[in-house]
Amino acid sequence: MMWGSSEPMSIESLTLPLMPVMSAPPKRASLRFAFHGADAHSAFARIATVTDRPITLDTLGAWVIKCNPHTTDLAPMVTAGRANEWWCVAENYRSRLMAPEQPVLFWVSSHRLRGLWGAGRLTGVAVPGPRWKVPTDITLFDEPILAARLSAIAELHALEVFRSPQQSNPSWIDRDAWSTVRALMP
């Protein structure tokens, strides 16, 4: 079989060509895919619209700080009922938009109860250093709002934490998603 073969392999709504395993990549390879039906096209358009929107103070609903319990111990936070005060953030334009009193959500990843575990606010701006950090005041919920519940809601299924779970802090949600999430919070 040659690269660019037209023998399709369907994966949900995408059709991808089958590619052979090769010891070295070819000089020119192409990846072709096609959407089937208006529903698949409109779903792709909705996701593309969400991912292409820039974060501005006008579009920002809330920041999302993600915590991986394999690298940060959750037990002391659960005992205290509060997330750690300081969180590492990437040195980028997002961190420069962070300001006191902006809402922040606490997302726990890589856990059997993956989802939103708390909410609060930023208490200051991101502080430059070898590792940029931002101060927060986040209270944990009695029970997390699980990722499965959130992803089942049409307005929330394309949240950045679902689309790009490995992305560094801070993540974000827009104003519409923030309104939906607030209605779910205890």
Tab-separated table of C-alpha atoms in Angstrom:
chain	number	residue	atom	x	y	z
A	1	MET	CA	0.000	0.000	0.000
A	2	MET	CA	1.299	3.461	-0.851
A	3	TRP	CA	0.993	6.647	1.200
A	4	GLY	CA	-2.172	8.511	0.345
A	5	SER	CA	-4.104	5.323	-0.360
A	6	SER	CA	-7.792	5.898	-0.716
A	7	GLU	CA	-8.777	2.846	1.340
A	8	PRO	CA	-10.797	4.475	4.150
A	9	MET	CA	-11.053	3.597	7.819
A	10	SER	CA	-14.070	5.186	9.570
A	11	ILE	CA	-13.655	6.548	13.062
A	12	GLU	CA	-16.944	8.012	14.288
A	13	SER	CA	-17.667	10.834	11.843
A	14	LEU	CA	-14.178	10.983	10.298
A	15	THR	CA	-12.834	8.924	7.435
A	16	LEU	CA	-9.062	8.560	7.449
A	17	PRO	CA	-6.873	6.706	4.958
A	18	LEU	CA	-5.122	3.638	6.318
A	19	MET	CA	-1.382	4.213	6.519
A	20	PRO	CA	1.223	1.456	6.557
A	21	VAL	CA	3.887	1.219	9.253
A	22	MET	CA	7.162	2.339	7.717
A	23	SER	CA	10.681	2.504	9.099
A	24	ALA	CA	11.067	6.065	7.820
A	25	PRO	CA	8.465	8.663	6.904
A	26	PRO	CA	7.961	9.397	3.245
A	27	LYS	CA	9.142	12.683	1.786
A	28	ARG	CA	5.551	13.834	1.196
A	29	ALA	CA	2.652	12.443	3.162
A	30	SER	CA	-0.891	13.692	3.153
A	31	LEU	CA	-3.650	13.122	5.660
A	32	ARG	CA	-7.119	13.327	4.163
A	33	PHE	CA	-10.379	13.240	6.078
A	34	ALA	CA	-13.991	13.881	5.295
A	35	PHE	CA	-17.026	14.663	7.405
A	36	HIS	CA	-20.265	12.881	6.683
A	37	GLY	CA	-23.515	14.808	6.814
A	38	ALA	CA	-24.523	18.234	8.019
A	39	ASP	CA	-24.413	17.240	11.704
A	40	ALA	CA	-20.734	16.310	11.587
A	41	HIS	CA	-19.938	19.510	9.688
A	42	SER	CA	-21.829	21.717	12.114
A	43	ALA	CA	-20.255	19.946	15.136
A	44	PHE	CA	-16.796	20.604	13.684
A	45	ALA	CA	-17.718	24.236	13.008
A	46	ARG	CA	-18.872	24.708	16.632
A	47	ILE	CA	-15.639	23.235	18.002
A	48	ALA	CA	-13.514	25.272	15.587
A	49	THR	CA	-15.346	28.444	16.639
A	50	VAL	CA	-14.716	27.761	20.327
A	51	THR	CA	-11.036	26.945	19.856
A	52	ASP	CA	-10.341	29.891	17.554
A	53	ARG	CA	-11.757	32.552	19.860
A	54	PRO	CA	-9.123	34.603	21.646
A	55	ILE	CA	-9.358	35.170	25.363
A	56	THR	CA	-10.098	38.783	26.153
A	57	LEU	CA	-11.528	40.449	29.198
A	58	ASP	CA	-14.791	40.620	27.221
A	59	THR	CA	-14.910	36.866	26.481
A	60	LEU	CA	-13.477	35.581	29.781
A	61	GLY	CA	-15.964	33.953	32.108
A	62	ALA	CA	-13.580	32.316	34.572
A	63	TRP	CA	-10.059	30.977	34.749
A	64	VAL	CA	-9.542	27.264	35.301
A	65	ILE	CA	-6.622	26.059	37.396
A	66	LYS	CA	-5.877	22.389	36.787
A	67	CYS	CA	-4.383	20.096	39.411
A	68	ASN	CA	-2.876	16.691	38.697
A	69	PRO	CA	-3.086	14.636	41.925
A	70	HIS	CA	-0.104	12.549	40.760
A	71	THR	CA	2.103	15.629	41.193
A	72	THR	CA	0.185	17.678	43.801
A	73	ASP	CA	-1.200	16.039	46.950
A	74	LEU	CA	-4.953	16.585	47.230
A	75	ALA	CA	-5.314	15.227	50.781
A	76	PRO	CA	-4.227	18.401	52.635
A	77	MET	CA	-6.517	20.496	50.431
A	78	VAL	CA	-9.511	18.197	50.996
A	79	THR	CA	-8.860	18.245	54.757
A	80	ALA	CA	-8.671	22.066	54.760
A	81	GLY	CA	-11.610	22.470	52.370
A	82	ARG	CA	-9.475	24.840	50.312
A	83	ALA	CA	-7.138	24.562	47.341
A	84	ASN	CA	-3.528	25.672	47.688
A	85	GLU	CA	-3.137	29.441	47.658
A	86	TRP	CA	-0.489	29.611	44.900
A	87	TRP	CA	-0.624	27.864	41.505
A	88	CYS	CA	1.929	27.701	38.715
A	89	VAL	CA	0.887	29.275	35.427
A	90	ALA	CA	2.601	29.475	32.062
A	91	GLU	CA	4.416	32.652	31.139
A	92	ASN	CA	2.071	33.823	28.377
A	93	TYR	CA	-0.570	36.384	27.429
A	94	ARG	CA	-3.211	34.508	29.435
A	95	SER	CA	-1.268	34.903	32.654
A	96	ARG	CA	-0.838	38.589	31.909
A	97	LEU	CA	-4.644	38.956	31.687
A	98	MET	CA	-5.126	37.526	35.188
A	99	ALA	CA	-6.233	40.119	37.750
A	100	PRO	CA	-7.535	40.230	41.330
A	101	GLU	CA	-11.209	39.324	41.862
A	102	GLN	CA	-11.549	37.392	38.587
A	103	PRO	CA	-13.399	34.091	39.099
A	104	VAL	CA	-11.411	30.869	39.085
A	105	LEU	CA	-12.454	27.220	38.969
A	106	PHE	CA	-10.424	24.314	40.359
A	107	TRP	CA	-10.226	21.305	37.999
A	108	VAL	CA	-8.773	17.988	39.180
A	109	SER	CA	-7.477	15.778	36.378
A	110	SER	CA	-6.145	12.194	36.348
A	111	HIS	CA	-8.461	11.124	39.157
A	112	ARG	CA	-11.472	8.794	39.318
A	113	LEU	CA	-13.514	11.880	40.311
A	114	ARG	CA	-12.121	14.091	37.527
A	115	GLY	CA	-13.914	17.398	37.267
A	116	LEU	CA	-14.526	20.696	39.041
A	117	TRP	CA	-13.668	20.452	42.713
A	118	GLY	CA	-13.981	24.075	43.742
A	119	ALA	CA	-14.381	27.730	42.867
A	120	GLY	CA	-13.158	31.070	44.074
A	121	ARG	CA	-11.300	34.113	42.863
A	122	LEU	CA	-7.839	35.347	42.031
A	123	THR	CA	-6.331	37.420	44.821
A	124	GLY	CA	-3.569	39.025	42.765
A	125	VAL	CA	-1.777	39.083	39.436
A	126	ALA	CA	0.532	36.383	38.112
A	127	VAL	CA	3.972	36.801	39.653
A	128	PRO	CA	6.965	36.376	37.309
A	129	GLY	CA	9.853	34.181	38.345
A	130	PRO	CA	11.555	30.935	37.375
A	131	ARG	CA	8.003	29.546	37.603
A	132	TRP	CA	5.200	32.057	37.240
A	133	LYS	CA	2.559	31.732	39.971
A	134	VAL	CA	-0.831	33.232	40.670
A	135	PRO	CA	-2.479	33.685	44.087
A	136	THR	CA	-5.991	32.294	44.568
A	137	ASP	CA	-8.720	31.890	47.155
A	138	ILE	CA	-10.543	28.674	46.178
A	139	THR	CA	-13.067	26.860	48.363
A	140	LEU	CA	-13.613	23.171	47.584
A	141	PHE	CA	-17.115	21.851	46.987
A	142	ASP	CA	-18.480	19.125	49.274
A	143	GLU	CA	-18.791	16.951	46.143
A	144	PRO	CA	-17.035	17.592	42.820
A	145	ILE	CA	-18.988	18.329	39.658
A	146	LEU	CA	-17.786	15.392	37.597
A	147	ALA	CA	-16.389	15.718	34.092
A	148	ALA	CA	-18.958	13.205	32.789
A	149	ARG	CA	-21.802	15.457	33.948
A	150	LEU	CA	-20.193	18.576	32.489
A	151	SER	CA	-19.366	17.018	29.111
A	152	ALA	CA	-22.972	15.833	28.739
A	153	ILE	CA	-24.162	19.461	28.693
A	154	ALA	CA	-24.169	20.854	25.153
A	155	GLU	CA	-22.804	24.267	26.203
A	156	LEU	CA	-19.876	22.640	28.017
A	157	HIS	CA	-18.829	19.627	25.912
A	158	ALA	CA	-16.135	21.640	24.094
A	159	LEU	CA	-14.482	23.169	27.180
A	160	GLU	CA	-10.732	23.571	26.869
A	161	VAL	CA	-10.136	21.057	29.700
A	162	PHE	CA	-11.792	18.416	27.481
A	163	ARG	CA	-10.202	19.490	24.186
A	164	SER	CA	-6.684	20.089	25.505
A	165	PRO	CA	-6.282	18.365	28.887
A	166	GLN	CA	-2.463	18.493	28.883
A	167	GLN	CA	-2.306	22.251	28.351
A	168	SER	CA	-0.602	24.171	31.133
A	169	ASN	CA	-2.376	26.560	33.504
A	170	PRO	CA	-4.277	28.734	33.142
A	171	SER	CA	-7.165	27.329	31.181
A	172	TRP	CA	-10.395	29.285	30.807
A	173	ILE	CA	-14.109	29.205	30.071
A	174	ASP	CA	-16.109	31.880	28.287
A	175	ARG	CA	-18.983	33.906	29.754
A	176	ASP	CA	-21.709	31.570	28.474
A	177	ALA	CA	-19.991	28.470	29.880
A	178	TRP	CA	-19.379	30.295	33.172
A	179	SER	CA	-23.085	31.077	33.446
A	180	THR	CA	-23.907	27.371	32.885
A	181	VAL	CA	-21.273	26.206	35.393
A	182	ARG	CA	-22.451	28.686	38.056
A	183	ALA	CA	-25.942	27.177	37.835
A	184	LEU	CA	-24.424	23.746	38.670
A	185	MET	CA	-22.342	24.935	41.614
A	186	PRO	CA	-23.499	24.297	45.183
